[in-house]
mmCIF file of C-alpha atoms in Angstrom:
data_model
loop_
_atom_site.group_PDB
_atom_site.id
_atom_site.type_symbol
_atom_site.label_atom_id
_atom_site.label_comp_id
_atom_site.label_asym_id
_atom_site.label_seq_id
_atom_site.Cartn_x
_atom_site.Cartn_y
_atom_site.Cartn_z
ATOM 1 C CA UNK A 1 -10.079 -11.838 -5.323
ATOM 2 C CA UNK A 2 -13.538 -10.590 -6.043
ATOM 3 C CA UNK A 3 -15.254 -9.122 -3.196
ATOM 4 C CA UNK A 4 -18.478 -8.714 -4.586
ATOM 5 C CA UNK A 5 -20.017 -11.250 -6.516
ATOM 6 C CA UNK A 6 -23.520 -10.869 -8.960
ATOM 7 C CA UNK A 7 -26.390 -11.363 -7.055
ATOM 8 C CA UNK A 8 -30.639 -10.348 -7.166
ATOM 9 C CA UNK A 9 -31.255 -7.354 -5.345
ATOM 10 C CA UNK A 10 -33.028 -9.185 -2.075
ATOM 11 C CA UNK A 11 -29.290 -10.704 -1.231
ATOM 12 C CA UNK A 12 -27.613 -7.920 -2.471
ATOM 13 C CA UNK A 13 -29.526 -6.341 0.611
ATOM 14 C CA UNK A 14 -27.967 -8.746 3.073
ATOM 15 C CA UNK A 15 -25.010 -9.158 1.864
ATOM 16 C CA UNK A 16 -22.004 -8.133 3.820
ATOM 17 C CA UNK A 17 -19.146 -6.311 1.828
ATOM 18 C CA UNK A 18 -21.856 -5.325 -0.547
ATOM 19 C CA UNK A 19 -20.279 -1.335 0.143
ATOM 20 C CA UNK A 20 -16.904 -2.286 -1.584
ATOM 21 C CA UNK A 21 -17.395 -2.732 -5.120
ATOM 22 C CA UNK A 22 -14.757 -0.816 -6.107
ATOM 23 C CA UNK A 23 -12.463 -3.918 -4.240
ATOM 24 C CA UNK A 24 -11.104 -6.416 -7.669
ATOM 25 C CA UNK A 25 -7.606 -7.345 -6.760
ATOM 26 C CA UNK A 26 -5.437 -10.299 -7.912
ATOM 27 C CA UNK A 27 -2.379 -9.317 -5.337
ATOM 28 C CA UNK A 28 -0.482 -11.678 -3.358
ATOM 29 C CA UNK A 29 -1.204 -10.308 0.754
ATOM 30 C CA UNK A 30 0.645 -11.769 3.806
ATOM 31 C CA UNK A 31 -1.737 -13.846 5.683
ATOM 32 C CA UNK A 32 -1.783 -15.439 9.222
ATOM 33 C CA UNK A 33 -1.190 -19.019 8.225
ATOM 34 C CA UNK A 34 -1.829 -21.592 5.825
ATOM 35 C CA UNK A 35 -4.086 -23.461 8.428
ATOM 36 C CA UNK A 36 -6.452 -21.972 10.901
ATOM 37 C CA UNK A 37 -6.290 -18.446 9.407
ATOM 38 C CA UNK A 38 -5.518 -18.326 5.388
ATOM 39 C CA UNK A 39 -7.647 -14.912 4.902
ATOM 40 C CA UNK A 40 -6.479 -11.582 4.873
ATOM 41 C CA UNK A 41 -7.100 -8.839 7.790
ATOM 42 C CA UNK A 42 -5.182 -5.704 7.837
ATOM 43 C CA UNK A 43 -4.812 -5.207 11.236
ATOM 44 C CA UNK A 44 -3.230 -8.511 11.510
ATOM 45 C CA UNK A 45 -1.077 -7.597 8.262
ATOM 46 C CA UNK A 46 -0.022 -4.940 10.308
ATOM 47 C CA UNK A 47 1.998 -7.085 12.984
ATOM 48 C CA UNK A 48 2.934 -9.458 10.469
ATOM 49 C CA UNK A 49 5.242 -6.873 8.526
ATOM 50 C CA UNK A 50 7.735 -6.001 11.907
ATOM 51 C CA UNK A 51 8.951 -9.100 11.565
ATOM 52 C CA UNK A 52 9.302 -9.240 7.488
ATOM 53 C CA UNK A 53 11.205 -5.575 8.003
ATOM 54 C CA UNK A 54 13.660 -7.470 9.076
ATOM 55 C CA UNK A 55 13.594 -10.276 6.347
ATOM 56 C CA UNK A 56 12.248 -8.224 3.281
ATOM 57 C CA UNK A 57 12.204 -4.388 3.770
ATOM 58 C CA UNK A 58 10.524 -3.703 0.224
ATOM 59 C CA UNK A 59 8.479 -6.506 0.665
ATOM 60 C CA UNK A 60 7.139 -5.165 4.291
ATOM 61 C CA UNK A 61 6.839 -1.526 2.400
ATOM 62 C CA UNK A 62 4.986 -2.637 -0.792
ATOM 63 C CA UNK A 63 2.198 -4.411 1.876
ATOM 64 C CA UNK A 64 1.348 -1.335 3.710
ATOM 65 C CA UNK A 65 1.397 0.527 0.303
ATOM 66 C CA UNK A 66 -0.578 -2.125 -1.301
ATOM 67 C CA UNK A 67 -3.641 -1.890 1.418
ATOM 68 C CA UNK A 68 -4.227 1.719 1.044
ATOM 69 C CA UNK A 69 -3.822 1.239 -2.741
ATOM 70 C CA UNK A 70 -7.230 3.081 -4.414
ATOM 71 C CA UNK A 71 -8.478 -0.810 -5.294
ATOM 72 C CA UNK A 72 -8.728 -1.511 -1.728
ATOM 73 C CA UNK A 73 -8.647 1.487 0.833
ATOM 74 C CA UNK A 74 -12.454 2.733 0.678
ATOM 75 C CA UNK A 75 -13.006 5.954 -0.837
ATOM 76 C CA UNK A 76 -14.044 7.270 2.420
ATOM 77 C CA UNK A 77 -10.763 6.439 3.937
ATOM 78 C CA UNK A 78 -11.704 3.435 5.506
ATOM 79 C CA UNK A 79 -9.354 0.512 5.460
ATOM 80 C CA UNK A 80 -10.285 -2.594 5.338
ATOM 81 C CA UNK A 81 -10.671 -5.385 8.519
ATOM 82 C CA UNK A 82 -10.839 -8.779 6.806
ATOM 83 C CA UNK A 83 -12.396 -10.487 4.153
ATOM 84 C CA UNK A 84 -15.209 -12.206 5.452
ATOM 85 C CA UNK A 85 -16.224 -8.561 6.274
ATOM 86 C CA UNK A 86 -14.319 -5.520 4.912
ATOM 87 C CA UNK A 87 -16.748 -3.392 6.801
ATOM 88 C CA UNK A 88 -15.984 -4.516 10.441
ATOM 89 C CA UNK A 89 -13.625 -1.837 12.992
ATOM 90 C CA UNK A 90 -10.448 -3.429 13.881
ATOM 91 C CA UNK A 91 -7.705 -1.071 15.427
ATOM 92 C CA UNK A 92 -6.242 1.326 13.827
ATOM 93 C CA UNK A 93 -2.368 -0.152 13.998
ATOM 94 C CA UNK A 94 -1.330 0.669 10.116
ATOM 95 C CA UNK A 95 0.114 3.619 10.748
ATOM 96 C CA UNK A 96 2.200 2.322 13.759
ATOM 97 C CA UNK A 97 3.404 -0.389 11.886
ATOM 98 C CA UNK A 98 4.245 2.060 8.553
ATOM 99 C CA UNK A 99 6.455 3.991 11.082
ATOM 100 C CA UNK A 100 8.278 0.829 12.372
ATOM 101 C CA UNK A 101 9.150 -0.526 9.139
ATOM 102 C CA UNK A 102 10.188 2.733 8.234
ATOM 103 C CA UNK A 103 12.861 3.026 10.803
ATOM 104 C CA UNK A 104 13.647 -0.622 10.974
ATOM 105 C CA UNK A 105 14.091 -1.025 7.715
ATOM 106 C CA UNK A 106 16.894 1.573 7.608
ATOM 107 C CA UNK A 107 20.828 1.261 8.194
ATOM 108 C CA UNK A 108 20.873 4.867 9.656
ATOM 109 C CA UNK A 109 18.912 8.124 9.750
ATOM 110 C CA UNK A 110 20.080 9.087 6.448
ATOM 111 C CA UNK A 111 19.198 6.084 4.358
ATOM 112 C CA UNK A 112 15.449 5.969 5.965
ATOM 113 C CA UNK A 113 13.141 5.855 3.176
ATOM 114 C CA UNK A 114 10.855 9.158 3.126
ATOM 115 C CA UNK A 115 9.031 8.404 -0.063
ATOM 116 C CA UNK A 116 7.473 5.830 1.528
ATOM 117 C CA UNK A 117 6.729 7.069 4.356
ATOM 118 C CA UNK A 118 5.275 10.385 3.020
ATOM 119 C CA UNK A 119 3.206 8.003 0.279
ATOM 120 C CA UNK A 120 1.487 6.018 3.355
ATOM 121 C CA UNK A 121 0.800 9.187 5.508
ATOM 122 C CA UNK A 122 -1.162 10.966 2.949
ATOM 123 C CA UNK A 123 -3.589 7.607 2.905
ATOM 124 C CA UNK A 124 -3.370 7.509 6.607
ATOM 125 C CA UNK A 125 -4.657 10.677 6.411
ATOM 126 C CA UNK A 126 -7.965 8.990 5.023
ATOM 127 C CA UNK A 127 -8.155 7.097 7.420
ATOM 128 C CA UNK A 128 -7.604 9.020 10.190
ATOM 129 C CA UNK A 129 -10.052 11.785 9.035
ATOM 130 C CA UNK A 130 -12.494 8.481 8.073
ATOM 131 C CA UNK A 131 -12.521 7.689 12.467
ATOM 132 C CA UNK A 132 -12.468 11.418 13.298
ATOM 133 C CA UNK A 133 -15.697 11.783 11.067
ATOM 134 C CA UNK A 134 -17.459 8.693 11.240
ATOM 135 C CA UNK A 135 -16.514 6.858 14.445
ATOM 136 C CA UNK A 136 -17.148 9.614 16.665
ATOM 137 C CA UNK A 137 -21.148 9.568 16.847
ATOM 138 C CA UNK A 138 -21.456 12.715 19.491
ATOM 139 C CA UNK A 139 -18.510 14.627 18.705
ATOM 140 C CA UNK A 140 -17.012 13.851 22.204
ATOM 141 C CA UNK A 141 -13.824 12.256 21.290
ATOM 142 C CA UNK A 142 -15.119 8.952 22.194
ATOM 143 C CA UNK A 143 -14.922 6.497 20.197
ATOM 144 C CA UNK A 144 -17.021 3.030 18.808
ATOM 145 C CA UNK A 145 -16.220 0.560 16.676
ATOM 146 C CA UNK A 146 -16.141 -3.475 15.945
ATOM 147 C CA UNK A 147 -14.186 -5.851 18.125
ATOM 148 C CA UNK A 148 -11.096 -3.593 19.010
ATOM 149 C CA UNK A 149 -8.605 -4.672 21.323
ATOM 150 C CA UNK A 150 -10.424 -7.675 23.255
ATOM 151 C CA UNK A 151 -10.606 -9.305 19.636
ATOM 152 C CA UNK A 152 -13.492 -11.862 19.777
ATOM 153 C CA UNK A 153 -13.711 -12.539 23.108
ATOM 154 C CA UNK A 154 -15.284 -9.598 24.499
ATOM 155 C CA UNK A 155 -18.263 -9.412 26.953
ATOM 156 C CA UNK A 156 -20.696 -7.838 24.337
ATOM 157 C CA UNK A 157 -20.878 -9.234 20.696
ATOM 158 C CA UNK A 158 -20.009 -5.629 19.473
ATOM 159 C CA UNK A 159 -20.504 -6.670 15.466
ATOM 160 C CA UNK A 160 -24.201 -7.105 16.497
ATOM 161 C CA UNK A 161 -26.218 -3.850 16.298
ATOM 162 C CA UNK A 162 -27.149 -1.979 19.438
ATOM 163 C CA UNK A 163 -31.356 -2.044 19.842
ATOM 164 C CA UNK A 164 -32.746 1.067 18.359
ATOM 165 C CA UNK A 165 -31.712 4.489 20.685
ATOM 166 C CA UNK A 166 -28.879 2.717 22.411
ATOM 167 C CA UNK A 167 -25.512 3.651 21.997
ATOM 168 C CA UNK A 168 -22.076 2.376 23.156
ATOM 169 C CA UNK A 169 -19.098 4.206 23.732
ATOM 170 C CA UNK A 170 -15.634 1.855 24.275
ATOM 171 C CA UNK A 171 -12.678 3.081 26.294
ATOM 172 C CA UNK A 172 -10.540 0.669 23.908
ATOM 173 C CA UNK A 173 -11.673 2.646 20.760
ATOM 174 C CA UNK A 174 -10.753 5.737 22.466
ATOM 175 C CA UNK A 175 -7.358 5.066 23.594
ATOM 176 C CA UNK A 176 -6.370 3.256 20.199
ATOM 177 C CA UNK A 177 -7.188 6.968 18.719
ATOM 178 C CA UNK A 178 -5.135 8.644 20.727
ATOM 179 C CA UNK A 179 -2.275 6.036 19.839
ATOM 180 C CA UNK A 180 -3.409 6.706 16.009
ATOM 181 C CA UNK A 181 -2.955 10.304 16.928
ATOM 182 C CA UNK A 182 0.368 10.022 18.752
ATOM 183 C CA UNK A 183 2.149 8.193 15.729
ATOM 184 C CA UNK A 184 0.756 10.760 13.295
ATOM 185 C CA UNK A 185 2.177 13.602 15.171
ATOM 186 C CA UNK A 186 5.580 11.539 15.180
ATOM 187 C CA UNK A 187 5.358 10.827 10.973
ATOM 188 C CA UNK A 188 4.203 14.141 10.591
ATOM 189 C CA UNK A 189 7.155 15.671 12.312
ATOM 190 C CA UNK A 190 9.262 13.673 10.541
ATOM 191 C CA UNK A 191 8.504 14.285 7.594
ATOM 192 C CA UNK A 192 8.500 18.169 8.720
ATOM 193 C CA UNK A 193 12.041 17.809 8.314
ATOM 194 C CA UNK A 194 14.546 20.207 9.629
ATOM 195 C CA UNK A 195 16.884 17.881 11.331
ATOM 196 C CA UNK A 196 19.408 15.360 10.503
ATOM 197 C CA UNK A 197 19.966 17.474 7.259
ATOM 198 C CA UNK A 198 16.711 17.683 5.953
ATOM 199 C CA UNK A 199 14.541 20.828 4.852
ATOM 200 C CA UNK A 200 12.369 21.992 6.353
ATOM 201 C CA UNK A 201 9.169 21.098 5.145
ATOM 202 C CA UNK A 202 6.398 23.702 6.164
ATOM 203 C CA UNK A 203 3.231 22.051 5.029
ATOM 204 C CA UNK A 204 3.976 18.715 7.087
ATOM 205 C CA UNK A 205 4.466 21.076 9.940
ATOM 206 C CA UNK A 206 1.100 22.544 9.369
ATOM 207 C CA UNK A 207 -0.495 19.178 9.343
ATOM 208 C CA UNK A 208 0.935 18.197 12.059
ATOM 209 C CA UNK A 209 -1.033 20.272 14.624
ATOM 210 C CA UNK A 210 -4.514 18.352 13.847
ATOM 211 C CA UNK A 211 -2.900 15.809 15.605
#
């Protein structure tokens, strides 16, 4: 798909996804259904792949690879929310559902693939650092965003923009940090190895105290 068609520079002002040019992809993406929902959203993606662990490990794997891929993943670690706008704030479930499939996907401890997981943590690391920096308007730990965990049905329209010198600050985009946070520290210590017969690995253990 192409994200970002040619248009005069009045609509190019108005249009939404105009920030991901970089974003020309012919990939085939798990979507919701053929139906009601036949576009892609990563966050839904997300929930989609515990399932297909199950069915098709490397298939599950290559997904969550493919979304933080350079041609999609924003260069300021952003990923994206859906396709009718790339830019909205969904919550930030890839890296719970990386760690899943990476243990699901697994017989035992020893056959758990740590390529993969180590290739998706150093994107999630965009993205984390992306919320941290960008997300986090008064440096408070507190959190704003899109819809987040009330989906559409919330009491505010939170896409809409807040009237000028008005902020919001949501308890659901705080707490899905700390979850983001929680399941870094547990891929990060992982992958710091020195159990189950692995080295150890001293710069994983490093990184693993931002979280």
């Amino acid at each position: 798909k192409h994200f970002m068609p040619k248009f005069d520079e009045k609509r190019q002002a108005i249009l939404k996804n105009k920030e991901w040019r970089h974003m020309a992809c012919e990939d085939i993406l798990s979507v919701p259904d053929k139906w009601e929902y036949p576009w892609v959203a990563a966050w839904d993606l997300a929930f989609h792949l515990i399932p297909f662990a199950h069915v098709d490990p490397d298939f599950a794997k290559s997904q969550l690879k493919l979304i933080m891929r350079e041609w999609y993943m924003h260069s300021n670690g952003q990923i994206m929310a859906y396709e009718m706008n790339l830019d909205d704030v969904n919550p930030p479930v890839i890296a719970w559902s990386a760690w899943r499939v990476y243990k699901m996907s697994a017989v035992s401890v020893k056959d758990r693939d740590r390529d993969f997981l180590t290739s998706v943590f150093l994107k999630l690391l965009l993205n984390f650092s992306w919320w941290i920096n960008r997300k986090d308007p008064t440096n408070k730990n507190l959190f704003s965003g899109g819809f987040m965990g009330l989906d559409n049905i919330g009491v505010f329209d939170r896409t809409e923009e807040l009237p000028e010198g008005m902020t919001m600050n949501q308890s659901d985009g705080t707490s899905w940090i700390a979850f983001f946070a929680v399941v870094m520290l547990q891929i990060s210590l992982e992958l710091s190895g020195g159990q189950d017969g692995y080295p150890v690995n001293d710069a994983f253990q490093d990184i693993s105290s931002k979280f």
